[in-house]
Amino acid sequence: MDFDLTPEQRHWRDLARDYAQRVIRPRAEQLDREQRFPYDIIAEMADLGLLSLTLPEVWGGRPVSFVAYNLALEEISRADTSVGITMEAHISLGCAPLAAWGTPEQQERFLAPCATGRRLWAFGLTEPNAGTDAGGTETTAELRDGQWIINGEKKWITNSGTDITAGVTVMARTGARPDGRPELSAIIVPQDTPGYRRGPAYEKLGWRASDQHPLHFADCRVPESHLLGARGQGFRQFLQTLDAGRVAVGALSVGLAQACFDEALARAKTRRQFGKAIGEFQAIGFKLADMATEIELARTMVLKAAWLRDRGRPYSREASMAKVFASETAKRAADQAVQIHGGEGFMERSAVARYWRQVKINEIGEGTSEINRQIIARSLLNEGAERPREAAGKVATQA
Ligand SMILES: Cc1cc2nc3c(=O)[nH]c(=O)nc-3n(C[C@H](O)[C@H](O)[C@H](O)COP(=O)(O)OP(=O)(O)OC[C@H]3O[C@@H](n4cnc5c(N)ncnc54)[C@H](O)[C@@H]3O)c2cc1C
């Protein structure tokens, strides 16, 4: 077993850490307060290659390991999870499906501008009546005279309405399967397509400098060639997309937990009561010890899941485990960070108050903790606790 990072992994972690601490962290509070999407930061991250990680070189991407990507994402999220989710949704949800299932023509037209990070791509799965039960998608796409005609509504779609968004992959019902369940397919919808409209941005508890909108499709027409992958493969596609996304939300959570710890440690060393630094009281020291221990474990789980994926091994169970544990670790870390700050932690502009608001979404997005526990339990019941050391193909999961 080798816990040392490769030179490539160290490079991307250190590059992301340097940029995030120097540029993003000092601006995070203001961006959150003003609920402003940071176009200049996103452009600089594109220049640095941070929005291209894992994507194909031929289109301007940086095909680094999944471990390297998650290390970089952790560092960006440690500075600001709004920027972290913008990066994660662009790479894992937006571009990865185009890279995995796009034809060369689709990739040249839609992935190439996004793989450089100059443009963003979104992934539209969630609907008003289809959240956790995404298989219950109600949006329809009907093939008529060589065109898909899309009707329906999507909800909370990240990166869907920025000035640099190029389009969205929409999950739609394209028919019925022989067993009567909906046939789902993924369809590419460029931003300026007539019949496709975005509603106003949401006001949110956290991730306030990131971009989410409802999407409306009313007889929205795209050519038949905009089908992404094979017809009827949508369910499998979104499960695979979410598996990878869960590891990444785990990395995002570890970054936020680390930020909570950073603030708590600094406060424990500098705040004095009863003539000494509060960190010298065992009650505070043990909180720091518990936070650091859990963060270490969460990071190890995230990197192990990413490592399994890099080796083409099944990692669905580990992705869900990493997401559940990392998101809940971050929640506990945010809570303790506020506690260690006392009244200061309750003040609107304190970093830990912002972290406390930000942290909740990690237990919800890309599969709630409940559904991830269900995936873990089903995997244990079906396969047992022991994992095969080498296995061909992926473990199927159902959200
Ligand atoms: C800020 C933000 C950004 C997002 N970005 C995107 C995006 O880019 N693309 C996209 O497609 N979606 C996106 N989403 C949607 C997100 O993935 C969903 O919110 C999430 O999947 C949960 O769905 P829901 O909110 O409808 O909750 P619901 O499905 O209504 O669940 C409500 C509660 O019921 C529980 N529950 C539901 N079913 C079960 C069950 N079978 N067993 C046990 N408990 C259950 C859930 O765990 C949860 O606690 C985003 C959401 C937010 C808030």
PDB file of C-alpha atoms and ligand atoms in Angstrom, residues 93 123-126 131-132 155-158 204 207 212 361 364-368 370-371 374, ligand 1:
ATOM      1  CA  LEU A  93     -21.921  16.566 -14.213  1.00  0.00           C
ATOM      2  CA  PHE A 123     -26.580  18.520 -16.302  1.00  0.00           C
ATOM      3  CA  GLY A 124     -30.364  18.645 -15.988  1.00  0.00           C
ATOM      4  CA  LEU A 125     -31.785  15.665 -14.148  1.00  0.00           C
ATOM      5  CA  THR A 126     -33.834  16.916 -11.175  1.00  0.00           C
ATOM      6  CA  GLY A 131     -35.764  14.388  -7.127  1.00  0.00           C
ATOM      7  CA  THR A 132     -34.355  11.311  -5.395  1.00  0.00           C
ATOM      8  CA  LYS A 155     -35.137  22.337 -11.129  1.00  0.00           C
ATOM      9  CA  TRP A 156     -31.988  23.663  -9.366  1.00  0.00           C
ATOM     10  CA  ILE A 157     -29.651  23.050 -12.304  1.00  0.00           C
ATOM     11  CA  THR A 158     -26.121  24.217 -11.485  1.00  0.00           C
ATOM     12  CA  LYS A 204     -30.082  29.957  -1.264  1.00  0.00           C
ATOM     13  CA  TRP A 207     -23.396  28.057  -2.402  1.00  0.00           C
ATOM     14  CA  GLN A 212     -28.731  27.477 -10.229  1.00  0.00           C
ATOM     15  CA  ILE A 361     -26.290  20.979   1.003  1.00  0.00           C
ATOM     16  CA  ILE A 364     -28.536  16.574  -0.141  1.00  0.00           C
ATOM     17  CA  GLY A 365     -26.992  17.194  -3.575  1.00  0.00           C
ATOM     18  CA  GLU A 366     -26.060  14.302  -5.910  1.00  0.00           C
ATOM     19  CA  GLY A 367     -27.919  11.822  -3.738  1.00  0.00           C
ATOM     20  CA  THR A 368     -29.107  12.439  -0.194  1.00  0.00           C
ATOM     21  CA  GLU A 370     -30.650   8.516   3.006  1.00  0.00           C
ATOM     22  CA  ILE A 371     -30.354   7.273  -0.571  1.00  0.00           C
ATOM     23  CA  GLN A 374     -29.685   2.675   0.847  1.00  0.00           C
TER      24      GLN A 374
HETATM   25  C1  LIG B   1     -28.108  24.036  -4.755  1.00  0.00           C
HETATM   26  C2  LIG B   1     -28.522  22.812  -5.507  1.00  0.00           C
HETATM   27  C3  LIG B   1     -27.886  22.466  -6.698  1.00  0.00           C
HETATM   28  C4  LIG B   1     -28.320  21.348  -7.438  1.00  0.00           C
HETATM   29  N1  LIG B   1     -27.738  21.081  -8.664  1.00  0.00           N
HETATM   30  C5  LIG B   1     -28.295  20.115  -9.465  1.00  0.00           C
HETATM   31  C6  LIG B   1     -27.827  19.914 -10.807  1.00  0.00           C
HETATM   32  O1  LIG B   1     -26.892  20.566 -11.276  1.00  0.00           O
HETATM   33  N2  LIG B   1     -28.462  18.992 -11.568  1.00  0.00           N
HETATM   34  C7  LIG B   1     -29.503  18.247 -11.106  1.00  0.00           C
HETATM   35  O2  LIG B   1     -30.036  17.435 -11.865  1.00  0.00           O
HETATM   36  N3  LIG B   1     -29.945  18.384  -9.817  1.00  0.00           N
HETATM   37  C8  LIG B   1     -29.369  19.308  -8.998  1.00  0.00           C
HETATM   38  N4  LIG B   1     -29.834  19.477  -7.705  1.00  0.00           N
HETATM   39  C9  LIG B   1     -30.881  18.604  -7.191  1.00  0.00           C
HETATM   40  C10 LIG B   1     -30.395  17.614  -6.135  1.00  0.00           C
HETATM   41  O3  LIG B   1     -29.638  16.597  -6.724  1.00  0.00           O
HETATM   42  C11 LIG B   1     -31.651  17.089  -5.398  1.00  0.00           C
HETATM   43  O4  LIG B   1     -32.021  18.130  -4.521  1.00  0.00           O
HETATM   44  C12 LIG B   1     -31.417  15.820  -4.645  1.00  0.00           C
HETATM   45  O5  LIG B   1     -31.202  14.751  -5.538  1.00  0.00           O
HETATM   46  C13 LIG B   1     -32.623  15.432  -3.736  1.00  0.00           C
HETATM   47  O6  LIG B   1     -33.823  15.551  -4.405  1.00  0.00           O
HETATM   48  P1  LIG B   1     -34.986  16.449  -3.727  1.00  0.00           P
HETATM   49  O7  LIG B   1     -34.364  17.709  -3.293  1.00  0.00           O
HETATM   50  O8  LIG B   1     -36.116  16.544  -4.698  1.00  0.00           O
HETATM   51  O9  LIG B   1     -35.422  15.668  -2.447  1.00  0.00           O
HETATM   52  P2  LIG B   1     -36.610  14.567  -2.300  1.00  0.00           P
HETATM   53  O10 LIG B   1     -36.405  13.501  -3.304  1.00  0.00           O
HETATM   54  O11 LIG B   1     -37.915  15.272  -2.276  1.00  0.00           O
HETATM   55  O12 LIG B   1     -36.298  13.972  -0.869  1.00  0.00           O
HETATM   56  C14 LIG B   1     -36.776  14.560   0.332  1.00  0.00           C
HETATM   57  C15 LIG B   1     -36.349  13.690   1.500  1.00  0.00           C
HETATM   58  O13 LIG B   1     -36.915  12.388   1.364  1.00  0.00           O
HETATM   59  C16 LIG B   1     -35.893  11.401   1.401  1.00  0.00           C
HETATM   60  N5  LIG B   1     -36.222  10.280   0.525  1.00  0.00           N
HETATM   61  C17 LIG B   1     -36.680  10.317  -0.761  1.00  0.00           C
HETATM   62  N6  LIG B   1     -36.813   9.076  -1.230  1.00  0.00           N
HETATM   63  C18 LIG B   1     -36.424   8.226  -0.237  1.00  0.00           C
HETATM   64  C19 LIG B   1     -36.323   6.807  -0.116  1.00  0.00           C
HETATM   65  N7  LIG B   1     -36.630   5.980  -1.137  1.00  0.00           N
HETATM   66  N8  LIG B   1     -35.871   6.302   1.046  1.00  0.00           N
HETATM   67  C20 LIG B   1     -35.537   7.116   2.073  1.00  0.00           C
HETATM   68  N9  LIG B   1     -35.613   8.450   2.027  1.00  0.00           N
HETATM   69  C21 LIG B   1     -36.038   9.003   0.876  1.00  0.00           C
HETATM   70  C22 LIG B   1     -34.640  12.135   0.915  1.00  0.00           C
HETATM   71  O14 LIG B   1     -33.456  11.475   1.332  1.00  0.00           O
HETATM   72  C23 LIG B   1     -34.831  13.499   1.559  1.00  0.00           C
HETATM   73  O15 LIG B   1     -34.413  13.457   2.887  1.00  0.00           O
HETATM   74  C24 LIG B   1     -29.387  20.558  -6.942  1.00  0.00           C
HETATM   75  C25 LIG B   1     -29.999  20.895  -5.735  1.00  0.00           C
HETATM   76  C26 LIG B   1     -29.619  22.000  -5.039  1.00  0.00           C
HETATM   77  C27 LIG B   1     -30.354  22.370  -3.771  1.00  0.00           C
END
